[in-house]
PDB file of C-alpha atoms and ligand atoms in Angstrom:
ATOM      1  CA  UNK A   1       0.000   0.000   0.000  1.00 84.00           C
ATOM      2  CA  UNK A   2       1.279   3.472  -0.877  1.00 97.00           C
ATOM      3  CA  UNK A   3       0.624   6.380   1.455  1.00 98.00           C
ATOM      4  CA  UNK A   4       0.780  10.149   0.964  1.00 98.00           C
ATOM      5  CA  UNK A   5       0.097  12.866   3.545  1.00 98.00           C
ATOM      6  CA  UNK A   6      -0.888  16.501   3.076  1.00 98.00           C
ATOM      7  CA  UNK A   7      -1.804  19.431   5.268  1.00 98.00           C
ATOM      8  CA  UNK A   8      -4.054  22.426   4.750  1.00 98.00           C
ATOM      9  CA  UNK A   9      -4.862  25.710   6.458  1.00 98.00           C
ATOM     10  CA  UNK A  10      -7.454  28.403   5.855  1.00 98.00           C
ATOM     11  CA  UNK A  11      -8.829  31.495   7.536  1.00 98.00           C
ATOM     12  CA  UNK A  12     -11.686  33.810   6.591  1.00 98.00           C
ATOM     13  CA  UNK A  13     -12.972  37.023   8.103  1.00 98.00           C
ATOM     14  CA  UNK A  14     -16.268  37.167   9.962  1.00 98.00           C
ATOM     15  CA  UNK A  15     -18.778  39.740   8.750  1.00 98.00           C
ATOM     16  CA  UNK A  16     -22.431  40.711   8.860  1.00 97.00           C
ATOM     17  CA  UNK A  17     -25.057  39.565   6.352  1.00 95.00           C
ATOM     18  CA  UNK A  18     -23.249  36.323   5.624  1.00 96.00           C
ATOM     19  CA  UNK A  19     -24.304  32.770   6.447  1.00 96.00           C
ATOM     20  CA  UNK A  20     -21.932  30.782   8.666  1.00 98.00           C
ATOM     21  CA  UNK A  21     -21.175  27.494   6.919  1.00 98.00           C
ATOM     22  CA  UNK A  22     -18.620  25.138   8.442  1.00 98.00           C
ATOM     23  CA  UNK A  23     -18.012  21.569   7.360  1.00 98.00           C
ATOM     24  CA  UNK A  24     -20.923  21.963   4.943  1.00 98.00           C
ATOM     25  CA  UNK A  25     -23.355  22.720   7.779  1.00 98.00           C
ATOM     26  CA  UNK A  26     -25.115  26.065   8.236  1.00 98.00           C
ATOM     27  CA  UNK A  27     -24.711  27.198  11.827  1.00 98.00           C
ATOM     28  CA  UNK A  28     -26.970  29.821  13.402  1.00 97.00           C
ATOM     29  CA  UNK A  29     -24.847  32.872  14.303  1.00 98.00           C
ATOM     30  CA  UNK A  30     -25.102  36.651  13.913  1.00 97.00           C
ATOM     31  CA  UNK A  31     -21.907  36.681  11.801  1.00 98.00           C
ATOM     32  CA  UNK A  32     -20.825  34.615   8.818  1.00 98.00           C
ATOM     33  CA  UNK A  33     -17.577  34.046   6.961  1.00 97.00           C
ATOM     34  CA  UNK A  34     -16.731  36.450   4.146  1.00 96.00           C
ATOM     35  CA  UNK A  35     -15.282  35.095   0.922  1.00 93.00           C
ATOM     36  CA  UNK A  36     -15.753  34.594  -2.784  1.00 90.00           C
ATOM     37  CA  UNK A  37     -17.286  31.143  -2.206  1.00 91.00           C
ATOM     38  CA  UNK A  38     -19.287  30.231   0.907  1.00 94.00           C
ATOM     39  CA  UNK A  39     -15.938  30.600   2.781  1.00 96.00           C
ATOM     40  CA  UNK A  40     -16.203  27.218   4.508  1.00 98.00           C
ATOM     41  CA  UNK A  41     -12.745  27.159   6.107  1.00 98.00           C
ATOM     42  CA  UNK A  42     -12.963  23.514   7.199  1.00 98.00           C
ATOM     43  CA  UNK A  43     -13.729  22.269   3.694  1.00 98.00           C
ATOM     44  CA  UNK A  44     -11.098  24.601   2.196  1.00 98.00           C
ATOM     45  CA  UNK A  45      -8.403  23.299   4.573  1.00 98.00           C
ATOM     46  CA  UNK A  46      -9.399  19.693   3.816  1.00 98.00           C
ATOM     47  CA  UNK A  47      -9.235  20.268   0.044  1.00 98.00           C
ATOM     48  CA  UNK A  48      -5.768  21.811   0.345  1.00 98.00           C
ATOM     49  CA  UNK A  49      -4.644  18.837   2.443  1.00 98.00           C
ATOM     50  CA  UNK A  50      -5.942  16.381  -0.191  1.00 98.00           C
ATOM     51  CA  UNK A  51      -4.298  18.302  -3.038  1.00 98.00           C
ATOM     52  CA  UNK A  52      -1.104  18.776  -1.057  1.00 98.00           C
ATOM     53  CA  UNK A  53      -0.801  15.030  -0.439  1.00 98.00           C
ATOM     54  CA  UNK A  54      -0.420  14.500  -4.201  1.00 98.00           C
ATOM     55  CA  UNK A  55       1.579  17.709  -4.816  1.00 98.00           C
ATOM     56  CA  UNK A  56      -1.279  19.000  -6.959  1.00 98.00           C
ATOM     57  CA  UNK A  57      -1.092  22.618  -5.795  1.00 97.00           C
ATOM     58  CA  UNK A  58      -3.862  24.358  -3.892  1.00 96.00           C
ATOM     59  CA  UNK A  59      -7.534  25.213  -4.326  1.00 96.00           C
ATOM     60  CA  UNK A  60      -6.682  28.664  -5.692  1.00 94.00           C
ATOM     61  CA  UNK A  61      -5.300  26.906  -8.754  1.00 95.00           C
ATOM     62  CA  UNK A  62      -8.495  24.952  -9.447  1.00 95.00           C
ATOM     63  CA  UNK A  63     -11.118  27.441  -8.252  1.00 94.00           C
ATOM     64  CA  UNK A  64      -9.560  30.916  -8.667  1.00 91.00           C
ATOM     65  CA  UNK A  65     -11.431  33.774  -6.956  1.00 85.00           C
ATOM     66  CA  UNK A  66     -11.086  35.665 -10.254  1.00 88.00           C
ATOM     67  CA  UNK A  67     -13.411  33.127 -11.931  1.00 89.00           C
ATOM     68  CA  UNK A  68     -17.063  34.244 -11.560  1.00 89.00           C
ATOM     69  CA  UNK A  69     -18.336  30.657 -11.742  1.00 90.00           C
ATOM     70  CA  UNK A  70     -17.049  30.076  -8.177  1.00 88.00           C
ATOM     71  CA  UNK A  71     -18.783  33.139  -6.711  1.00 87.00           C
ATOM     72  CA  UNK A  72     -20.814  32.013  -3.671  1.00 87.00           C
ATOM     73  CA  UNK A  73     -19.866  28.447  -4.591  1.00 90.00           C
ATOM     74  CA  UNK A  74     -20.986  25.639  -2.316  1.00 95.00           C
ATOM     75  CA  UNK A  75     -17.637  24.345  -1.054  1.00 97.00           C
ATOM     76  CA  UNK A  76     -19.058  20.804  -0.921  1.00 98.00           C
ATOM     77  CA  UNK A  77     -19.335  20.898  -4.717  1.00 97.00           C
ATOM     78  CA  UNK A  78     -15.657  21.886  -4.888  1.00 97.00           C
ATOM     79  CA  UNK A  79     -14.789  19.106  -2.425  1.00 98.00           C
ATOM     80  CA  UNK A  80     -16.519  16.529  -4.643  1.00 98.00           C
ATOM     81  CA  UNK A  81     -14.419  17.790  -7.585  1.00 97.00           C
ATOM     82  CA  UNK A  82     -11.167  17.496  -5.623  1.00 98.00           C
ATOM     83  CA  UNK A  83     -12.174  13.996  -4.497  1.00 98.00           C
ATOM     84  CA  UNK A  84     -12.910  13.002  -8.107  1.00 98.00           C
ATOM     85  CA  UNK A  85      -9.460  14.278  -9.079  1.00 98.00           C
ATOM     86  CA  UNK A  86      -7.625  12.168  -6.508  1.00 98.00           C
ATOM     87  CA  UNK A  87      -9.731   9.079  -7.332  1.00 98.00           C
ATOM     88  CA  UNK A  88      -8.956   9.594 -11.025  1.00 97.00           C
ATOM     89  CA  UNK A  89      -5.258   9.552 -10.139  1.00 97.00           C
ATOM     90  CA  UNK A  90      -5.676   6.209  -8.350  1.00 97.00           C
ATOM     91  CA  UNK A  91      -5.760   7.475  -4.771  1.00 98.00           C
ATOM     92  CA  UNK A  92      -8.403   7.403  -2.057  1.00 98.00           C
ATOM     93  CA  UNK A  93      -8.807   8.941   1.367  1.00 98.00           C
ATOM     94  CA  UNK A  94      -7.379   6.860   4.199  1.00 98.00           C
ATOM     95  CA  UNK A  95      -8.512   9.406   6.750  1.00 98.00           C
ATOM     96  CA  UNK A  96      -8.888  13.133   7.296  1.00 98.00           C
ATOM     97  CA  UNK A  97      -8.468  15.144  10.461  1.00 98.00           C
ATOM     98  CA  UNK A  98      -9.322  18.796  10.936  1.00 98.00           C
ATOM     99  CA  UNK A  99      -9.244  21.366  13.725  1.00 98.00           C
ATOM    100  CA  UNK A 100     -11.436  24.456  13.488  1.00 98.00           C
ATOM    101  CA  UNK A 101     -10.532  27.440  15.659  1.00 98.00           C
ATOM    102  CA  UNK A 102     -13.446  29.708  16.547  1.00 98.00           C
ATOM    103  CA  UNK A 103     -14.142  31.781  19.622  1.00 98.00           C
ATOM    104  CA  UNK A 104     -17.903  31.605  19.030  1.00 97.00           C
ATOM    105  CA  UNK A 105     -20.379  30.072  18.438  1.00 97.00           C
ATOM    106  CA  UNK A 106     -20.073  26.724  20.214  1.00 97.00           C
ATOM    107  CA  UNK A 107     -19.393  24.234  17.427  1.00 98.00           C
ATOM    108  CA  UNK A 108     -19.477  20.985  19.385  1.00 97.00           C
ATOM    109  CA  UNK A 109     -23.229  20.421  18.813  1.00 97.00           C
ATOM    110  CA  UNK A 110     -22.647  20.580  15.031  1.00 98.00           C
ATOM    111  CA  UNK A 111     -19.589  18.323  14.679  1.00 98.00           C
ATOM    112  CA  UNK A 112     -21.452  15.073  14.033  1.00 97.00           C
ATOM    113  CA  UNK A 113     -23.597  16.714  11.318  1.00 98.00           C
ATOM    114  CA  UNK A 114     -20.383  18.035   9.675  1.00 98.00           C
ATOM    115  CA  UNK A 115     -18.779  14.589   9.697  1.00 98.00           C
ATOM    116  CA  UNK A 116     -21.886  12.995   8.203  1.00 98.00           C
ATOM    117  CA  UNK A 117     -22.120  15.654   5.499  1.00 98.00           C
ATOM    118  CA  UNK A 118     -18.450  15.320   4.518  1.00 98.00           C
ATOM    119  CA  UNK A 119     -18.635  11.508   4.600  1.00 98.00           C
ATOM    120  CA  UNK A 120     -21.590  11.517   2.203  1.00 98.00           C
ATOM    121  CA  UNK A 121     -19.892  13.924  -0.237  1.00 98.00           C
ATOM    122  CA  UNK A 122     -16.617  11.968  -0.129  1.00 98.00           C
ATOM    123  CA  UNK A 123     -18.425   8.600  -0.119  1.00 98.00           C
ATOM    124  CA  UNK A 124     -16.378   7.270   2.803  1.00 98.00           C
ATOM    125  CA  UNK A 125     -17.263   6.100   6.310  1.00 97.00           C
ATOM    126  CA  UNK A 126     -17.776   8.841   8.881  1.00 96.00           C
ATOM    127  CA  UNK A 127     -15.150   7.312  11.150  1.00 97.00           C
ATOM    128  CA  UNK A 128     -12.480   8.283   8.611  1.00 98.00           C
ATOM    129  CA  UNK A 129     -13.213  11.964   9.266  1.00 98.00           C
ATOM    130  CA  UNK A 130     -12.121  13.716  12.428  1.00 98.00           C
ATOM    131  CA  UNK A 131     -13.247  17.252  13.214  1.00 98.00           C
ATOM    132  CA  UNK A 132     -12.292  18.994  16.427  1.00 98.00           C
ATOM    133  CA  UNK A 133     -13.254  22.474  17.538  1.00 98.00           C
ATOM    134  CA  UNK A 134     -11.279  24.731  19.842  1.00 98.00           C
ATOM    135  CA  UNK A 135     -11.247  28.392  20.802  1.00 98.00           C
ATOM    136  CA  UNK A 136      -8.158  30.587  20.569  1.00 98.00           C
ATOM    137  CA  UNK A 137      -8.449  31.525  24.247  1.00 98.00           C
ATOM    138  CA  UNK A 138      -9.420  35.085  23.190  1.00 98.00           C
ATOM    139  CA  UNK A 139      -5.925  35.588  21.723  1.00 98.00           C
ATOM    140  CA  UNK A 140      -5.215  37.224  18.357  1.00 98.00           C
ATOM    141  CA  UNK A 141      -7.637  37.899  15.499  1.00 98.00           C
ATOM    142  CA  UNK A 142      -9.486  34.602  15.926  1.00 98.00           C
ATOM    143  CA  UNK A 143      -9.750  35.261  19.648  1.00 98.00           C
ATOM    144  CA  UNK A 144     -11.202  38.729  18.913  1.00 98.00           C
ATOM    145  CA  UNK A 145     -13.819  37.062  16.665  1.00 98.00           C
ATOM    146  CA  UNK A 146     -12.472  38.748  13.540  1.00 98.00           C
ATOM    147  CA  UNK A 147     -12.294  35.413  11.757  1.00 98.00           C
ATOM    148  CA  UNK A 148     -12.409  31.630  11.942  1.00 98.00           C
ATOM    149  CA  UNK A 149      -9.476  29.377  10.974  1.00 98.00           C
ATOM    150  CA  UNK A 150      -9.133  25.678  10.228  1.00 98.00           C
ATOM    151  CA  UNK A 151      -6.295  23.182   9.853  1.00 99.00           C
ATOM    152  CA  UNK A 152      -6.509  19.777   8.200  1.00 99.00           C
ATOM    153  CA  UNK A 153      -4.419  16.711   7.490  1.00 98.00           C
ATOM    154  CA  UNK A 154      -5.259  14.160   4.819  1.00 98.00           C
ATOM    155  CA  UNK A 155      -3.767  10.684   4.498  1.00 98.00           C
ATOM    156  CA  UNK A 156      -4.281   9.229   1.036  1.00 98.00           C
ATOM    157  CA  UNK A 157      -3.834   5.592   0.094  1.00 98.00           C
ATOM    158  CA  UNK A 158      -3.355   3.764  -3.182  1.00 97.00           C
ATOM    159  CA  UNK A 159      -3.239   0.051  -3.779  1.00 74.00           C
TER     160      UNK A 159
HETATM  161 MG1   MG B   1     -10.754  29.760   1.796  1.00 66.63          MG
END
């Protein structure tokens, strides 16, 4: 069995009049993430980890913000495209692990819905997807609720 590992990171600003979508799940909150797409930092970090594992560049290369077709894009659609790309190259997800850093709102009640959503898009078992949430202990821009960040690691396998 061949193995490849990749990591990903993303951060988006919080702003008014935006929906908060994390891990493909809409979360009730007075602020949402600002971006060209739906700004789902968890899914963006996971896609970069998957691409990085195969040295395929980053999501900016495949879905450039300058391209109007990705405006307000559902990041789950982009995730399905990245998954199709790695499958086409003969690889599959061994497991994914992600940490989302947000001061508010409490994300714990939404984690299982995120894992289920990502598992269905990626067509893998939910127990191959880890998502953890933490605060930044009120430190820095994330701690001041100016944004939400996410980190991810992807292990890919090929037979
Ligand atoms: Mg992003």
